[in-house]
Amino acid sequence: MINTAALFSTTFLPGQAGFDTDAITGLAEWRLDTPMLFKLLIGADAQTVAWPIYGDGEDCPCVLAAPMAQAQVSWQALSALMDKPRDAAAIVARSAISALLAGGQAWLILDCVQLIPHDIDTPETAAALEALRAEAQALHSALQRGDREALAPLLAAGSAAPATGYWSASAIAQLANVEELGAEELPFLQGLEVVRWKEDALCYEVSTAGEPAVTGLVTPYGRWIVPLSQRYVDLCAHDAEEGWITFATADAPDAHGVLDLNGTVVLPPAPGALYVISPHLVQQIDADGASRLLRLPDGALLIDRLNNMCEREDGYIDIERQTDNDDERNVCGVLDKTGKVVVPPAYSSVQDFGTKKKIAVVSQRIAGRFLFGLINSQGELLAPCQYEAIDSATTSSPPKVRKNLIFAIDAQGLACMLTLDGKQAFTPLYPPAHHLRGVAVQSDFLYVVKDGMAWSMDFTGQLLEQFDTVENFKAAITAQLSEAMGLSKKKPVRRRSFTPAQILAKADREQLRAMAALLLLGDAALAARCVDITLEELAEDDPEEEYEGDTPEAACFFLLWSTAADALGHGTTLDWKSVDEVPRIGQHIGLPALRDFRWTDREDDDAMAEGLTAIAAHLAPHQLRLVNMHGGEDTYYLGVVRASDASAFSKLALQAALRPVLL
């Protein structure tokens, strides 16, 4: 969808007897902005009314309405002040406005709902409509005074232009979603070659059979955004989502310019290529490779000699400074979407900023080494690039924050913690005990080496407990990791399994209800319903399906959990990437104890493990435990049990060939 302002006419207003959406007629439209003429015509007597074209607008005022007679008088007064038309196109355009207004129905409707970035039934939308009405009143007053300066954009307007909009009865198309139609349905496409449908521009790209390189853009309702008569080539609507279209002309195919989504030229063609970076920025590259960053829509030069601009995961833009030689060290920086320099191009890399702490890891190549530091989103270097490593999940992620501290290894290989303002929390004295940062740093302590022995150390630099020699410590870690990754050579234990018929043959409803009660916080009635649903589904199951467990009842245990989760709302399944669902866990597991859960201490780069720990901590005062039915997988099968039932739950889960984890 392209946000569009539109003018309609109607005999009756919504809520009045006789109002009929089928009787609405279209007058004018303009993409991405509300033209000055639309505001002037809605005038001093504008009122807010509902507009049932939008579902939320059926009972809520969301558009402006004014008597058509007032709009007709205003247009006549404006026409008397306007400059003489400069060409035939201007004459036709003004005649179209006069004719459409003269044939309009009793009420003029200005619909700019799509241009207000708020839901309809909100105070923000009401305030935006009030501001628009104030603009309309001010323009009406200027017209009454004959204030040519205030009305200047309108007085010189020619054909379809930002000040006046595009006038055509085809604007009625804005009452529905604009979508691709079959070319055979559209008379204005007959005799043309349809190159492709451009979804982001909501247009067909078309050409003639004789000149396939010359293309135009036309909407499904016949509005020519780029007429073929312009003779544009290399017409690229790939960046229409950002609000712009790049083009060249058949006479100068190596010079490129920029159009807006109404087809208005905002940057005339100039030698070189153009690449839209954001709604506010475009990169211009000369034939010799020289590159610069220009501002949209005015084309002002922002930064010269830049390379490789691209958008990042955090919404900022990576840049590289062009150099006069092949030395590409320390040339990376970051801009915001308006082109403001956030991080100057003086680094070898700039990782993403955190969503909460707004801190990023930067690196510089110094004396043949890559060293790391910290910078904030104001461009202030918090920690100079003097660290061998700074902890983050990936080479592009924000720093990982634990208890408002960041793990780092200094240039001498010693472990330390940095505060959020880049200072060392303690003087580094000991190297980390393992090369894997996920081992060396835990949630509230470090593993370090002192005199050949592995120690734990808190985040203030205090040694806590001595463990074993470094070699034995590393060997134990390697063994644990191998087992967790399934690399150990233990023979798998063969488990018994049972078909649905075998489970049903041995089903003892009382025993199964006792098992279900563990999953449903002791609710006997809900447990009985859970068992009934589970057994009914088993009876309809694939007869060759098999479920693991020491006994048929144990094999049924996971099925009981599935019913409790899916049918009764007492559990849920999340995968390892679902960390953003943690704050909404109360919507997934319908228990009163989770309704007020808030993950208030969430840090940048926190993963599912930290989220589940937060949920478990919230449940603990309620004497409840969060459980993962089957640990060691990327999927979490979550439920909640009473703390007093935890031991019995674990025993049953193990018998059912599950690996339960109680948090």
XYZ file of C-alpha atoms in Angstrom:
663
model
C 0.000 0.000 0.000
C 1.163 3.536 -0.775
C -0.198 6.050 1.723
C -2.437 8.387 -0.263
C -4.626 11.434 0.369
C -7.903 11.499 -1.585
C -10.896 13.749 -2.208
C -14.368 12.251 -2.649
C -17.894 13.602 -2.890
C -21.087 12.201 -1.431
C -24.706 13.344 -1.222
C -25.094 12.264 2.402
C -22.599 11.968 5.255
C -22.096 8.712 7.138
C -24.799 8.400 9.780
C -27.340 10.319 7.689
C -30.245 8.508 6.099
C -29.446 7.807 2.482
C -25.673 7.449 2.837
C -24.468 4.825 0.364
C -20.844 3.873 -0.200
C -21.712 2.841 -3.761
C -22.800 6.417 -4.503
C -19.464 7.991 -3.501
C -17.578 9.587 -6.401
C -13.832 10.180 -6.739
C -12.316 13.608 -7.362
C -8.564 13.660 -6.714
C -5.629 11.882 -5.094
C -1.959 12.377 -4.236
C 0.537 9.890 -2.912
C 2.530 10.386 0.304
C 1.299 13.916 1.082
C -1.814 16.089 1.315
C -1.722 18.796 -1.394
C -2.314 22.403 -0.388
C -5.345 22.607 -2.701
C -7.062 19.737 -0.857
C -6.718 21.652 2.411
C -7.875 24.940 0.891
C -11.014 23.377 -0.594
C -12.034 21.682 2.666
C -11.976 25.242 4.018
C -13.156 26.979 7.160
C -16.281 24.901 7.778
C -14.589 21.487 7.888
C -15.951 18.974 10.355
C -14.682 15.543 11.373
C -16.933 12.644 10.408
C -16.814 8.857 10.462
C -15.808 7.035 7.275
C -16.931 3.385 7.124
C -14.528 2.602 4.279
C -12.124 1.802 7.131
C -13.307 -0.822 9.601
C -12.333 1.260 12.636
C -13.774 4.380 11.012
C -17.368 3.149 10.948
C -18.195 4.782 14.277
C -15.175 7.030 14.798
C -14.514 10.436 13.170
C -11.428 10.058 10.966
C -11.908 12.258 7.854
C -12.830 15.898 7.187
C -16.045 16.946 5.445
C -17.204 20.319 4.114
C -20.066 21.594 1.934
C -19.217 21.234 -1.767
C -20.683 24.703 -2.395
C -17.959 26.222 -0.220
C -15.266 24.312 -2.154
C -16.669 25.521 -5.488
C -16.608 29.167 -4.318
C -13.031 28.775 -3.039
C -11.863 27.303 -6.359
C -13.440 30.157 -8.300
C -11.737 32.703 -6.022
C -8.387 30.933 -6.358
C -8.719 30.683 -10.149
C -9.093 34.451 -10.298
C -5.771 34.874 -8.512
C -3.813 32.162 -10.371
C -1.225 32.917 -13.053
C -2.263 32.234 -16.624
C -1.689 28.594 -17.635
C 1.742 28.159 -19.195
C 0.866 25.246 -21.474
C -1.931 23.021 -22.728
C -1.392 20.515 -19.887
C -2.050 23.244 -17.320
C -5.188 24.336 -19.142
C -6.507 20.766 -19.208
C -5.647 20.227 -15.534
C -7.487 23.352 -14.350
C -10.486 22.525 -16.533
C -10.612 19.037 -14.972
C -10.662 20.508 -11.463
C -13.462 22.923 -12.409
C -15.526 20.168 -14.011
C -15.094 17.659 -11.202
C -15.998 20.204 -8.515
C -18.980 21.498 -10.511
C -20.318 17.945 -10.902
C -19.626 16.975 -7.314
C -22.256 15.941 -4.803
C -23.325 17.937 -1.740
C -20.380 17.047 0.502
C -16.626 17.114 -0.068
C -14.617 14.495 1.867
C -10.875 14.768 2.529
C -9.491 11.349 3.436
C -5.888 11.353 4.641
C -6.266 8.503 7.149
C -3.348 6.655 5.547
C -1.023 9.618 6.119
C -1.670 9.745 9.872
C 0.736 7.260 11.516
C -1.658 6.300 14.320
C -4.693 4.071 14.771
C -7.996 5.751 13.995
C -9.558 5.726 17.463
C -6.659 7.430 19.278
C -5.990 10.912 20.701
C -3.035 11.230 18.275
C -5.310 10.840 15.252
C -7.809 13.321 16.694
C -4.967 15.826 17.218
C -3.699 15.283 13.646
C -7.175 15.947 12.235
C -7.487 19.085 14.340
C -4.115 20.332 13.046
C -5.230 19.633 9.468
C -8.453 21.528 10.051
C -6.460 24.479 11.412
C -4.320 24.486 8.248
C -7.461 24.459 6.121
C -8.890 27.422 8.037
C -5.625 29.365 7.683
C -5.538 28.803 3.912
C -9.184 29.831 3.605
C -8.415 33.056 5.479
C -5.415 33.706 3.193
C -7.679 33.257 0.159
C -10.219 35.713 1.555
C -7.412 38.256 2.113
C -5.971 37.656 -1.352
C -2.628 36.796 0.287
C -0.599 35.807 -2.786
C 2.513 34.992 -0.767
C 0.695 32.425 1.414
C -0.902 30.873 -1.684
C 2.183 31.064 -3.943
C 2.576 27.284 -4.600
C -1.017 27.186 -5.876
C -0.905 30.306 -8.006
C 1.853 28.994 -10.284
C 0.683 25.368 -10.395
C 0.409 23.745 -13.787
C -0.702 20.164 -14.405
C -0.705 17.495 -11.683
C 1.674 18.874 -9.051
C 2.389 18.530 -5.327
C 0.352 21.651 -4.570
C -2.774 20.648 -6.497
C -2.763 16.840 -6.697
C -3.941 14.542 -9.483
C -7.574 15.204 -10.446
C -9.612 12.425 -11.990
C -12.805 10.520 -11.256
C -10.555 7.421 -11.203
C -9.549 8.457 -7.664
C -12.580 6.386 -6.641
C -10.083 3.472 -6.769
C -8.738 4.724 -3.430
C -11.880 3.395 -1.724
C -10.358 -0.091 -1.992
C -6.925 -1.692 -2.040
C -5.101 -1.046 -5.295
C -4.104 -4.433 -6.702
C -2.816 -5.967 -9.906
C -5.546 -6.801 -12.425
C -5.404 -8.883 -15.565
C -3.976 -6.821 -18.432
C -6.784 -7.993 -20.704
C -9.292 -6.246 -18.385
C -7.713 -2.798 -18.858
C -8.392 -0.950 -22.134
C -5.517 1.527 -21.669
C -3.030 -1.379 -21.789
C -4.205 -2.579 -25.184
C -1.411 -2.286 -27.748
C 1.267 -1.978 -25.012
C 3.761 -4.520 -23.751
C 3.366 -5.173 -20.019
C 6.938 -5.663 -18.791
C 6.048 -6.479 -15.182
C 3.856 -5.514 -12.233
C 5.731 -3.274 -9.776
C 4.155 -4.056 -6.407
C 6.011 -1.366 -4.445
C 4.894 1.272 -6.949
C 1.415 -0.279 -7.468
C 1.947 0.129 -11.201
C 2.451 -1.814 -14.389
C 5.750 -1.154 -16.116
C 4.904 -0.931 -19.807
C 6.573 -0.248 -23.141
C 5.707 -0.177 -26.822
C 6.671 -2.991 -29.162
C 8.850 -0.642 -31.200
C 10.859 0.775 -28.266
C 11.173 -1.846 -25.525
C 13.869 0.139 -23.698
C 11.556 3.134 -23.155
C 9.182 2.299 -20.326
C 6.419 3.957 -18.326
C 4.423 3.297 -15.157
C 0.623 3.227 -15.002
C -1.750 2.252 -12.184
C -4.537 -0.349 -12.601
C -7.054 2.500 -12.728
C -5.279 4.384 -15.504
C -3.209 7.063 -13.767
C 0.082 7.476 -15.596
C 2.761 7.984 -12.955
C 5.441 7.956 -15.677
C 3.971 8.550 -19.149
C 5.718 6.888 -22.089
C 5.988 10.346 -23.648
C 8.708 11.177 -21.092
C 10.930 8.628 -22.891
C 12.536 7.324 -19.693
C 14.862 4.324 -19.733
C 16.449 2.320 -16.923
C 13.296 3.021 -14.902
C 13.886 1.386 -11.519
C 11.020 1.107 -9.015
C 13.006 -1.268 -6.806
C 13.248 1.505 -4.187
C 9.596 2.544 -4.383
C 9.183 1.171 -0.861
C 11.487 4.000 0.239
C 9.367 6.486 -1.757
C 11.566 6.954 -4.838
C 12.048 5.792 -8.437
C 15.351 6.225 -10.312
C 15.471 6.832 -14.057
C 17.485 7.920 -17.047
C 16.351 9.394 -20.372
C 16.643 7.849 -23.802
C 18.778 10.815 -24.901
C 21.231 10.504 -21.966
C 21.105 6.907 -20.668
C 24.225 7.325 -18.494
C 22.730 10.163 -16.439
C 20.301 9.237 -13.675
C 17.717 11.156 -11.703
C 15.052 10.537 -9.047
C 11.239 10.688 -9.203
C 8.809 10.529 -6.305
C 5.900 8.063 -6.400
C 3.711 10.673 -8.112
C 6.186 10.860 -11.012
C 7.492 14.309 -10.024
C 11.195 14.842 -10.764
C 12.979 15.657 -7.508
C 16.566 15.172 -8.786
C 17.172 15.921 -12.468
C 19.417 13.436 -14.293
C 23.158 13.866 -13.689
C 26.088 11.726 -14.902
C 26.598 8.520 -12.912
C 24.518 5.864 -11.174
C 22.107 6.372 -8.258
C 21.289 3.972 -5.426
C 18.570 4.840 -2.913
C 19.784 4.047 0.621
C 16.827 5.228 2.711
C 13.798 7.544 2.359
C 16.190 10.455 2.964
C 19.428 9.355 1.270
C 20.742 8.411 -2.164
C 24.265 7.391 -3.187
C 25.670 8.817 -6.423
C 28.561 6.970 -8.090
C 30.539 8.465 -10.973
C 31.898 6.419 -13.865
C 35.385 6.565 -12.278
C 34.058 5.109 -9.001
C 34.017 8.347 -7.012
C 31.018 8.242 -4.678
C 29.053 10.657 -2.527
C 25.942 10.760 -0.345
C 23.105 13.112 -1.287
C 20.043 14.125 0.698
C 16.536 13.512 -0.625
C 14.523 15.234 -1.921
C 16.725 18.327 -2.455
C 19.930 16.549 -3.571
C 22.156 18.439 -1.128
C 25.648 16.956 -0.723
C 25.994 15.426 2.750
C 29.272 13.481 2.611
C 31.755 13.090 -0.208
C 33.934 10.032 -0.955
C 31.934 7.209 0.628
C 31.629 3.519 -0.307
C 29.547 0.426 0.459
C 26.518 1.961 2.157
C 23.946 -0.527 3.419
C 21.254 -0.748 6.094
C 21.996 -2.653 9.306
C 19.864 -4.831 11.576
C 19.667 -1.999 14.141
C 18.251 0.461 11.582
C 21.442 2.472 11.101
C 23.516 2.591 7.893
C 27.042 1.255 7.466
C 29.462 3.390 5.461
C 33.072 3.110 4.335
C 35.330 6.088 3.686
C 37.024 6.096 0.270
C 40.815 6.359 0.401
C 43.445 7.363 -2.162
C 45.243 4.020 -1.830
C 44.481 0.378 -1.174
C 44.631 0.795 2.623
C 41.102 -0.086 3.769
C 41.878 -0.196 7.484
C 39.849 1.901 9.885
C 37.456 3.305 7.272
C 34.073 2.126 8.630
C 31.442 4.300 10.269
C 27.697 4.575 10.804
C 24.971 7.046 9.788
C 21.362 7.344 10.846
C 18.621 7.246 8.183
C 18.727 11.025 7.737
C 22.470 11.005 6.948
C 23.671 12.271 10.316
C 27.039 10.799 11.284
C 26.584 8.571 14.340
C 30.028 6.936 14.270
C 32.764 8.638 12.217
C 34.458 6.424 9.576
C 37.524 5.666 11.674
C 37.026 1.994 12.576
C 37.584 -1.432 11.032
C 34.121 -2.538 12.129
C 31.092 -1.197 13.988
C 28.725 -3.839 15.376
C 25.010 -3.283 15.994
C 23.820 -1.001 18.776
C 21.781 -2.603 21.553
C 18.067 -1.877 21.647
C 18.152 -0.745 25.290
C 21.714 0.257 26.155
C 22.512 1.824 22.748
C 26.125 0.661 22.950
C 28.098 -0.976 20.129
C 31.399 -2.805 19.844
C 33.926 -1.120 17.524
C 37.341 -2.285 16.345
C 40.471 -0.700 14.936
C 43.518 -2.240 13.345
C 46.440 -1.046 15.463
C 50.027 -2.215 14.938
C 48.857 -5.276 13.029
C 46.197 -6.311 15.593
C 42.445 -5.878 15.652
C 41.565 -4.357 19.019
C 38.068 -3.644 20.282
C 36.300 -0.866 22.189
C 32.824 0.483 22.991
C 30.937 3.438 21.534
C 27.463 4.856 22.199
C 24.827 6.052 19.738
C 25.931 9.671 20.269
C 29.313 8.749 18.775
C 31.138 8.982 22.115
C 33.953 6.452 22.458
C 33.307 4.883 25.874
C 36.154 2.362 25.913
C 39.133 2.894 23.597
C 40.087 0.133 21.171
C 42.572 -1.608 23.465
C 40.843 -4.951 24.123
C 41.599 -8.274 22.495
C 37.907 -9.219 22.707
C 34.580 -7.852 23.959
C 31.758 -10.327 24.547
C 28.888 -10.441 22.026
C 26.735 -13.213 20.595
C 28.056 -12.787 17.026
C 30.542 -10.598 15.181
C 27.721 -8.154 14.356
C 25.722 -8.247 17.623
C 25.656 -5.666 20.439
C 27.821 -6.353 23.509
C 26.324 -8.894 25.907
C 25.387 -7.167 29.175
C 25.362 -9.041 32.491
C 24.426 -7.144 35.649
C 25.155 -3.871 33.776
C 28.685 -5.074 32.996
C 30.370 -6.287 29.805
C 33.012 -9.030 29.695
C 36.246 -8.147 27.920
C 39.790 -9.459 27.513
C 42.486 -6.785 27.448
C 45.426 -6.604 25.045
C 47.544 -8.607 27.483
C 44.967 -11.430 27.511
C 43.593 -10.689 31.004
C 39.884 -10.947 31.846
C 37.949 -7.925 33.072
C 34.476 -6.428 33.222
C 33.610 -3.036 31.724
C 30.950 -0.713 33.079
C 28.365 0.763 30.699
C 30.440 3.949 30.496
C 33.471 1.933 29.339
C 35.467 1.941 32.590
C 37.126 -1.172 34.001
C 35.197 -2.519 37.003
C 38.479 -3.850 38.440
C 42.147 -4.055 37.495
C 42.683 -7.118 35.248
C 45.018 -9.663 36.857
C 44.101 -13.124 35.534
C 43.534 -14.655 32.088
C 40.236 -16.468 31.358
C 40.284 -20.211 32.068
C 38.806 -21.165 28.687
C 38.968 -19.765 25.145
C 35.167 -20.086 24.728
C 33.587 -16.934 26.151
C 30.387 -18.850 26.884
C 32.439 -20.904 29.342
C 34.753 -18.208 30.678
C 31.917 -15.854 31.644
C 28.783 -17.021 33.457
C 25.715 -15.077 34.580
C 27.399 -13.669 37.696
C 31.016 -14.898 37.786
C 34.060 -15.644 35.631
C 36.391 -18.632 35.322
C 39.997 -17.416 35.464
C 43.486 -18.863 35.897
C 45.739 -18.197 38.863
C 49.005 -20.092 39.283
C 47.909 -22.835 36.899
C 44.614 -23.451 38.698
C 41.068 -22.660 37.560
C 39.170 -20.307 39.871
C 35.772 -18.657 39.893
C 35.860 -14.866 40.292
C 32.984 -12.437 40.817
C 32.388 -9.337 38.725
C 34.264 -7.137 41.212
C 37.506 -9.089 40.697
C 37.296 -11.107 43.923
C 38.432 -14.753 43.681
C 35.714 -17.070 44.992
C 36.620 -20.771 44.729
C 39.510 -22.851 43.439
C 38.572 -25.826 41.237
C 41.182 -27.962 39.476
C 44.217 -27.559 37.293
C 43.551 -25.662 34.081
C 44.164 -28.828 32.036
C 41.646 -30.868 34.036
C 39.145 -27.992 33.985
C 39.364 -27.730 30.184
C 39.119 -31.510 29.796
C 35.964 -31.581 31.924
C 34.424 -28.763 29.857
C 35.291 -30.564 26.607
C 33.649 -33.769 27.883
C 30.495 -31.880 28.877
C 30.293 -30.137 25.508
C 30.840 -33.404 23.634
C 28.030 -35.075 25.542
C 25.706 -32.129 25.001
C 26.453 -32.207 21.260
C 25.922 -35.944 21.054
C 29.591 -36.634 20.308
C 30.178 -39.034 23.193
C 30.549 -42.694 22.301
C 27.970 -44.039 24.721
C 25.637 -46.554 23.121
C 22.065 -45.281 22.956
C 19.708 -46.885 25.425
C 16.978 -48.755 23.599
C 13.595 -47.561 24.832
C 10.316 -49.415 24.756
C 7.534 -47.962 22.637
C 3.788 -48.506 22.338
C 1.144 -48.078 19.644
C -2.126 -46.219 20.275
C -3.942 -49.567 20.589
C -1.464 -50.798 23.227
C -1.802 -47.580 25.217
C -5.594 -47.692 25.045
C -5.668 -51.370 26.074
C -3.741 -50.580 29.276
C -5.305 -47.176 29.937
C -6.274 -46.794 33.586
C -8.272 -43.575 33.666
C -7.694 -42.971 37.372
C -3.943 -43.362 36.977
C -3.926 -41.129 33.895
C -6.014 -38.520 35.751
C -3.437 -38.497 38.540
C -0.733 -37.940 35.941
C -2.728 -35.184 34.211
C -3.350 -33.498 37.562
C 0.406 -32.924 37.845
C 0.254 -30.895 34.628
C -2.918 -29.019 35.603
C -2.012 -27.824 39.112
C -4.148 -30.469 40.819
C -7.426 -29.484 39.118
C -9.259 -32.850 39.146
C -12.075 -31.813 36.795
C -9.664 -30.370 34.251
C -7.463 -33.468 34.567
C -10.452 -35.737 33.793
C -11.251 -33.660 30.708
C -7.593 -33.767 29.640
C -7.605 -37.593 29.846
C -10.872 -37.855 27.886
C -9.558 -35.652 25.067
C -6.231 -37.513 24.932
C -7.816 -40.962 24.758
C -10.261 -39.806 22.085
C -7.373 -38.539 19.956
C -5.453 -41.802 20.494
C -8.458 -43.746 19.257
C -8.346 -41.717 16.022
C -4.541 -41.817 15.732
C -2.483 -43.627 13.078
C -2.474 -47.256 14.307
C 1.207 -47.609 13.342
C 2.351 -44.579 15.352
C 4.562 -45.402 18.367
C 5.226 -43.502 21.599
C 8.256 -44.156 23.810
C 8.046 -44.944 27.507
C 8.719 -47.576 30.160
C 4.998 -48.384 30.312
C 1.948 -47.560 28.171
C 0.895 -45.044 30.836
C 4.313 -43.389 30.775
C 4.230 -43.269 26.970
C 0.924 -41.401 27.281
C 2.402 -38.749 29.585
C 3.704 -36.442 26.815
C 0.358 -36.777 25.027
C -1.360 -35.609 28.200
C 0.949 -32.584 28.259
C 0.140 -31.838 24.605
C -3.579 -31.836 25.431
C -3.015 -29.684 28.523
C -1.029 -27.196 26.425
C -2.950 -27.095 23.152
C -6.545 -27.687 24.271
C -6.535 -26.377 27.835
C -3.978 -23.528 27.733
C -1.683 -24.963 30.425
C 1.469 -25.087 28.308
C 3.058 -23.907 25.102
C 5.758 -24.707 22.576
C 8.415 -22.095 21.760
C 11.592 -22.437 19.746
C 15.022 -21.036 20.538
C 14.355 -17.926 18.416
C 11.148 -16.978 20.244
C 12.796 -14.738 22.834
C 10.397 -11.869 21.947
C 7.503 -14.114 23.026
C 8.842 -14.355 26.594
C 7.234 -11.048 27.734
C 3.933 -12.378 26.321
C 4.118 -15.753 28.086
C 0.827 -14.973 29.834
C -0.847 -15.077 26.406
C 0.618 -18.525 25.720
C 0.046 -20.151 29.111
C -3.285 -19.057 30.547
C -2.507 -19.079 34.272
C -3.378 -16.222 36.670
C 0.151 -16.292 38.098
C 1.567 -15.219 34.708
C -0.863 -12.418 33.901
C 1.296 -9.740 35.513
C 4.652 -11.107 34.335
C 7.027 -8.397 33.100
C 10.571 -9.032 31.895
C 11.804 -5.760 33.350
C 15.483 -6.709 33.668
C 15.854 -7.883 30.059
C 19.233 -6.979 28.631
C 20.428 -6.623 25.054
C 21.322 -10.009 23.572
C 19.411 -11.975 26.229
C 18.330 -15.341 24.833
C 15.643 -17.882 25.709
C 17.665 -19.184 28.670
C 17.560 -15.781 30.375
C 13.881 -15.363 29.507
C 12.886 -18.728 30.986
C 14.908 -17.947 34.102
C 12.946 -14.707 34.502
C 9.627 -16.564 34.163
C 10.742 -19.163 36.709
C 11.729 -16.430 39.176
C 8.300 -14.825 38.747
C 6.524 -18.147 39.441
C 8.592 -19.068 42.518
C 6.649 -16.895 45.043
C 3.461 -18.628 43.828
C 4.974 -22.014 44.751
C 5.046 -22.951 41.076
C 7.822 -24.293 38.837
C 8.327 -23.727 35.122
C 9.146 -26.996 33.354
C 10.557 -27.906 29.976
C 9.204 -31.360 29.213
C 12.127 -32.367 26.998
C 15.454 -30.574 27.472
C 18.457 -30.638 25.172
C 16.538 -29.519 22.054
C 16.025 -26.237 20.178
C 12.309 -26.448 20.986
C 10.941 -25.773 24.466
C 7.867 -27.762 25.582
C 6.800 -25.577 28.491
C 4.373 -26.164 31.321
C 3.873 -25.182 34.963
C 3.660 -27.541 37.950
C 3.222 -26.995 41.653
C 6.511 -26.979 43.551
C 5.190 -29.798 45.736
C 4.610 -31.945 42.607
C 8.056 -31.370 41.096
C 9.592 -34.655 42.245
C 6.653 -36.790 41.061
C 6.583 -34.926 37.754
C 10.283 -35.562 37.103
C 9.933 -39.265 37.839
C 7.002 -39.697 35.437
C 8.681 -37.650 32.689
C 11.828 -39.766 32.825
C 9.736 -42.937 32.576
C 8.143 -41.456 29.441
C 11.564 -41.189 27.727
C 11.608 -37.423 28.259
C 14.432 -35.268 29.634
C 12.556 -32.934 31.971
C 14.132 -29.659 33.073
C 12.698 -27.912 36.127
C 13.555 -24.222 36.237
